[in-house]
Amino acid sequence: MSKKIETLVGEIEKLTLVEAAELVKALEEKFGVSAAAMAVAAAPAAGAAAAPAEAAAAKSEFEIYLKDAGANKINVIKVVKEMTGLGLGDAKAIVDGAPKTVKEKVPAEEAKKWEAALKEAGATVELK
């Protein structure tokens, strides 16, 4: 393997799962191919290096899991209500029921946005 490729693989290993998913999406858009097609094409040449690309492509959707609402439940309820489109009572029930999944199969970029909004509101949240 060339030094250039080794350097790139080393940098990719340092990425978080969300960053790896963003990288895959950017490469797909830039070169007009899917990650699956790139992995298949690269497999004979790159061997094990294709596995991280497949793993990143496989995790393009997340589950937003509310671990704890924190001290300011009202702000968290507002964010949950906006995120889910549910009524106030249903959003409150989700927040009061924490730990609980708030939303499933959320695209990576949107999940990151909602994670930030929930954290800003004072909640403890995890993307799964």
PDB file of C-alpha atoms in Angstrom:
ATOM      1  CA  MET A   1       0.000   0.000   0.000  1.00  0.00           C
ATOM      2  CA  SER A   2       1.337   3.437  -0.898  1.00  0.00           C
ATOM      3  CA  LYS A   3       2.205   5.994   1.775  1.00  0.00           C
ATOM      4  CA  LYS A   4      -0.555   8.281   0.464  1.00  0.00           C
ATOM      5  CA  ILE A   5      -3.187   5.560   0.913  1.00  0.00           C
ATOM      6  CA  GLU A   6      -1.869   4.645   4.369  1.00  0.00           C
ATOM      7  CA  THR A   7      -2.142   8.303   5.401  1.00  0.00           C
ATOM      8  CA  LEU A   8      -5.720   8.537   4.136  1.00  0.00           C
ATOM      9  CA  VAL A   9      -6.739   5.326   5.891  1.00  0.00           C
ATOM     10  CA  GLY A  10      -5.173   6.634   9.107  1.00  0.00           C
ATOM     11  CA  GLU A  11      -7.157   9.851   8.861  1.00  0.00           C
ATOM     12  CA  ILE A  12     -10.409   8.017   8.093  1.00  0.00           C
ATOM     13  CA  GLU A  13      -9.900   5.824  11.166  1.00  0.00           C
ATOM     14  CA  LYS A  14      -9.929   8.968  13.323  1.00  0.00           C
ATOM     15  CA  LEU A  15     -13.395  10.027  12.114  1.00  0.00           C
ATOM     16  CA  THR A  16     -16.507   9.590  14.221  1.00  0.00           C
ATOM     17  CA  LEU A  17     -19.311   7.520  12.767  1.00  0.00           C
ATOM     18  CA  VAL A  18     -21.288  10.652  11.865  1.00  0.00           C
ATOM     19  CA  GLU A  19     -18.231  12.202  10.189  1.00  0.00           C
ATOM     20  CA  ALA A  20     -17.592   8.973   8.249  1.00  0.00           C
ATOM     21  CA  ALA A  21     -21.196   8.987   7.030  1.00  0.00           C
ATOM     22  CA  GLU A  22     -20.799  12.620   5.935  1.00  0.00           C
ATOM     23  CA  LEU A  23     -17.592  11.693   4.102  1.00  0.00           C
ATOM     24  CA  VAL A  24     -19.340   8.870   2.261  1.00  0.00           C
ATOM     25  CA  LYS A  25     -22.196  11.192   1.270  1.00  0.00           C
ATOM     26  CA  ALA A  26     -19.743  13.855   0.037  1.00  0.00           C
ATOM     27  CA  LEU A  27     -17.817  11.289  -2.025  1.00  0.00           C
ATOM     28  CA  GLU A  28     -21.040   9.939  -3.503  1.00  0.00           C
ATOM     29  CA  GLU A  29     -22.115  13.445  -4.530  1.00  0.00           C
ATOM     30  CA  LYS A  30     -18.677  14.459  -5.825  1.00  0.00           C
ATOM     31  CA  PHE A  31     -18.126  11.381  -7.986  1.00  0.00           C
ATOM     32  CA  GLY A  32     -21.746  10.446  -8.752  1.00  0.00           C
ATOM     33  CA  VAL A  33     -21.470   6.879  -7.444  1.00  0.00           C
ATOM     34  CA  SER A  34     -22.853   5.002  -4.454  1.00  0.00           C
ATOM     35  CA  ALA A  35     -20.714   3.832  -1.555  1.00  0.00           C
ATOM     36  CA  ALA A  36     -21.738   0.259  -2.284  1.00  0.00           C
ATOM     37  CA  ALA A  37     -20.459   0.568  -5.867  1.00  0.00           C
ATOM     38  CA  MET A  38     -17.208   2.129  -4.630  1.00  0.00           C
ATOM     39  CA  ALA A  39     -16.727  -0.673  -2.086  1.00  0.00           C
ATOM     40  CA  VAL A  40     -17.310  -3.360  -4.715  1.00  0.00           C
ATOM     41  CA  ALA A  41     -14.947  -1.658  -7.149  1.00  0.00           C
ATOM     42  CA  ALA A  42     -12.278  -1.088  -4.495  1.00  0.00           C
ATOM     43  CA  ALA A  43     -12.508  -4.525  -2.856  1.00  0.00           C
ATOM     44  CA  PRO A  44     -10.127  -6.365  -5.198  1.00  0.00           C
ATOM     45  CA  ALA A  45      -7.547  -3.570  -5.033  1.00  0.00           C
ATOM     46  CA  ALA A  46      -7.918  -2.435  -1.439  1.00  0.00           C
ATOM     47  CA  GLY A  47      -8.825  -5.660   0.314  1.00  0.00           C
ATOM     48  CA  ALA A  48      -9.748  -4.881   3.896  1.00  0.00           C
ATOM     49  CA  ALA A  49      -9.794  -1.120   3.282  1.00  0.00           C
ATOM     50  CA  ALA A  50     -13.264  -1.429   1.694  1.00  0.00           C
ATOM     51  CA  ALA A  51     -14.817  -2.500   5.004  1.00  0.00           C
ATOM     52  CA  PRO A  52     -14.796   0.995   6.630  1.00  0.00           C
ATOM     53  CA  ALA A  53     -16.565   2.451   3.585  1.00  0.00           C
ATOM     54  CA  GLU A  54     -19.263  -0.207   3.819  1.00  0.00           C
ATOM     55  CA  ALA A  55     -19.661   0.327   7.551  1.00  0.00           C
ATOM     56  CA  ALA A  56     -20.004   4.091   7.115  1.00  0.00           C
ATOM     57  CA  ALA A  57     -22.528   3.646   4.325  1.00  0.00           C
ATOM     58  CA  ALA A  58     -24.549   1.203   6.415  1.00  0.00           C
ATOM     59  CA  LYS A  59     -24.930   3.735   9.247  1.00  0.00           C
ATOM     60  CA  SER A  60     -26.576   6.576   7.375  1.00  0.00           C
ATOM     61  CA  GLU A  61     -29.634   6.550   9.647  1.00  0.00           C
ATOM     62  CA  PHE A  62     -29.738   6.937  13.398  1.00  0.00           C
ATOM     63  CA  GLU A  63     -32.044   6.492  16.343  1.00  0.00           C
ATOM     64  CA  ILE A  64     -32.317   9.529  18.610  1.00  0.00           C
ATOM     65  CA  TYR A  65     -32.306   8.198  22.156  1.00  0.00           C
ATOM     66  CA  LEU A  66     -33.200  10.523  25.025  1.00  0.00           C
ATOM     67  CA  LYS A  67     -31.262   9.366  28.095  1.00  0.00           C
ATOM     68  CA  ASP A  68     -32.373  12.136  30.450  1.00  0.00           C
ATOM     69  CA  ALA A  69     -34.433  15.298  30.070  1.00  0.00           C
ATOM     70  CA  GLY A  70     -32.282  17.289  32.449  1.00  0.00           C
ATOM     71  CA  ALA A  71     -33.395  20.128  34.690  1.00  0.00           C
ATOM     72  CA  ASN A  72     -35.230  22.152  32.039  1.00  0.00           C
ATOM     73  CA  LYS A  73     -37.865  19.690  30.817  1.00  0.00           C
ATOM     74  CA  ILE A  74     -40.015  22.377  29.219  1.00  0.00           C
ATOM     75  CA  ASN A  75     -37.347  23.276  26.654  1.00  0.00           C
ATOM     76  CA  VAL A  76     -36.721  19.588  25.930  1.00  0.00           C
ATOM     77  CA  ILE A  77     -40.463  18.987  25.440  1.00  0.00           C
ATOM     78  CA  LYS A  78     -40.562  21.870  22.948  1.00  0.00           C
ATOM     79  CA  VAL A  79     -37.684  20.362  20.926  1.00  0.00           C
ATOM     80  CA  VAL A  80     -39.242  16.866  21.003  1.00  0.00           C
ATOM     81  CA  LYS A  81     -42.578  18.327  19.896  1.00  0.00           C
ATOM     82  CA  GLU A  82     -40.936  20.138  16.987  1.00  0.00           C
ATOM     83  CA  MET A  83     -38.804  17.136  16.020  1.00  0.00           C
ATOM     84  CA  THR A  84     -41.603  14.563  16.047  1.00  0.00           C
ATOM     85  CA  GLY A  85     -44.576  16.672  15.006  1.00  0.00           C
ATOM     86  CA  LEU A  86     -46.511  15.266  17.960  1.00  0.00           C
ATOM     87  CA  GLY A  87     -48.843  17.194  20.195  1.00  0.00           C
ATOM     88  CA  LEU A  88     -47.735  18.725  23.462  1.00  0.00           C
ATOM     89  CA  GLY A  89     -49.124  15.882  25.604  1.00  0.00           C
ATOM     90  CA  ASP A  90     -47.416  13.177  23.529  1.00  0.00           C
ATOM     91  CA  ALA A  91     -44.105  15.048  23.494  1.00  0.00           C
ATOM     92  CA  LYS A  92     -44.331  15.472  27.283  1.00  0.00           C
ATOM     93  CA  ALA A  93     -45.012  11.732  27.675  1.00  0.00           C
ATOM     94  CA  ILE A  94     -41.862  10.914  25.700  1.00  0.00           C
ATOM     95  CA  VAL A  95     -39.734  13.277  27.777  1.00  0.00           C
ATOM     96  CA  ASP A  96     -41.243  12.052  31.054  1.00  0.00           C
ATOM     97  CA  GLY A  97     -40.608   8.453  29.944  1.00  0.00           C
ATOM     98  CA  ALA A  98     -36.874   8.966  29.425  1.00  0.00           C
ATOM     99  CA  PRO A  99     -34.731   7.012  28.834  1.00  0.00           C
ATOM    100  CA  LYS A 100     -36.589   6.455  25.594  1.00  0.00           C
ATOM    101  CA  THR A 101     -36.179   6.496  21.827  1.00  0.00           C
ATOM    102  CA  VAL A 102     -37.569   9.747  20.470  1.00  0.00           C
ATOM    103  CA  LYS A 103     -37.251   9.110  16.744  1.00  0.00           C
ATOM    104  CA  GLU A 104     -35.952   6.267  14.559  1.00  0.00           C
ATOM    105  CA  LYS A 105     -34.389   6.080  11.096  1.00  0.00           C
ATOM    106  CA  VAL A 106     -33.258   9.704  11.070  1.00  0.00           C
ATOM    107  CA  PRO A 107     -30.765  10.690   8.324  1.00  0.00           C
ATOM    108  CA  ALA A 108     -27.298  11.443   9.724  1.00  0.00           C
ATOM    109  CA  GLU A 109     -27.344  15.190   9.085  1.00  0.00           C
ATOM    110  CA  GLU A 110     -30.811  15.640  10.579  1.00  0.00           C
ATOM    111  CA  ALA A 111     -29.939  13.431  13.575  1.00  0.00           C
ATOM    112  CA  LYS A 112     -26.899  15.561  14.311  1.00  0.00           C
ATOM    113  CA  LYS A 113     -29.052  18.710  14.169  1.00  0.00           C
ATOM    114  CA  TRP A 114     -31.650  17.304  16.589  1.00  0.00           C
ATOM    115  CA  GLU A 115     -28.958  15.962  18.906  1.00  0.00           C
ATOM    116  CA  ALA A 116     -27.491  19.464  19.157  1.00  0.00           C
ATOM    117  CA  ALA A 117     -30.930  21.015  19.749  1.00  0.00           C
ATOM    118  CA  LEU A 118     -31.763  18.554  22.519  1.00  0.00           C
ATOM    119  CA  LYS A 119     -28.382  19.051  24.185  1.00  0.00           C
ATOM    120  CA  GLU A 120     -28.806  22.828  23.982  1.00  0.00           C
ATOM    121  CA  ALA A 121     -32.192  22.418  25.691  1.00  0.00           C
ATOM    122  CA  GLY A 122     -30.444  20.571  28.532  1.00  0.00           C
ATOM    123  CA  ALA A 123     -31.121  16.934  27.653  1.00  0.00           C
ATOM    124  CA  THR A 124     -28.709  14.039  27.638  1.00  0.00           C
ATOM    125  CA  VAL A 125     -29.062  12.354  24.245  1.00  0.00           C
ATOM    126  CA  GLU A 126     -27.349   9.589  22.291  1.00  0.00           C
ATOM    127  CA  LEU A 127     -27.384   8.675  18.604  1.00  0.00           C
ATOM    128  CA  LYS A 128     -27.576   4.945  18.075  1.00  0.00           C
TER     129      LYS A 128
END
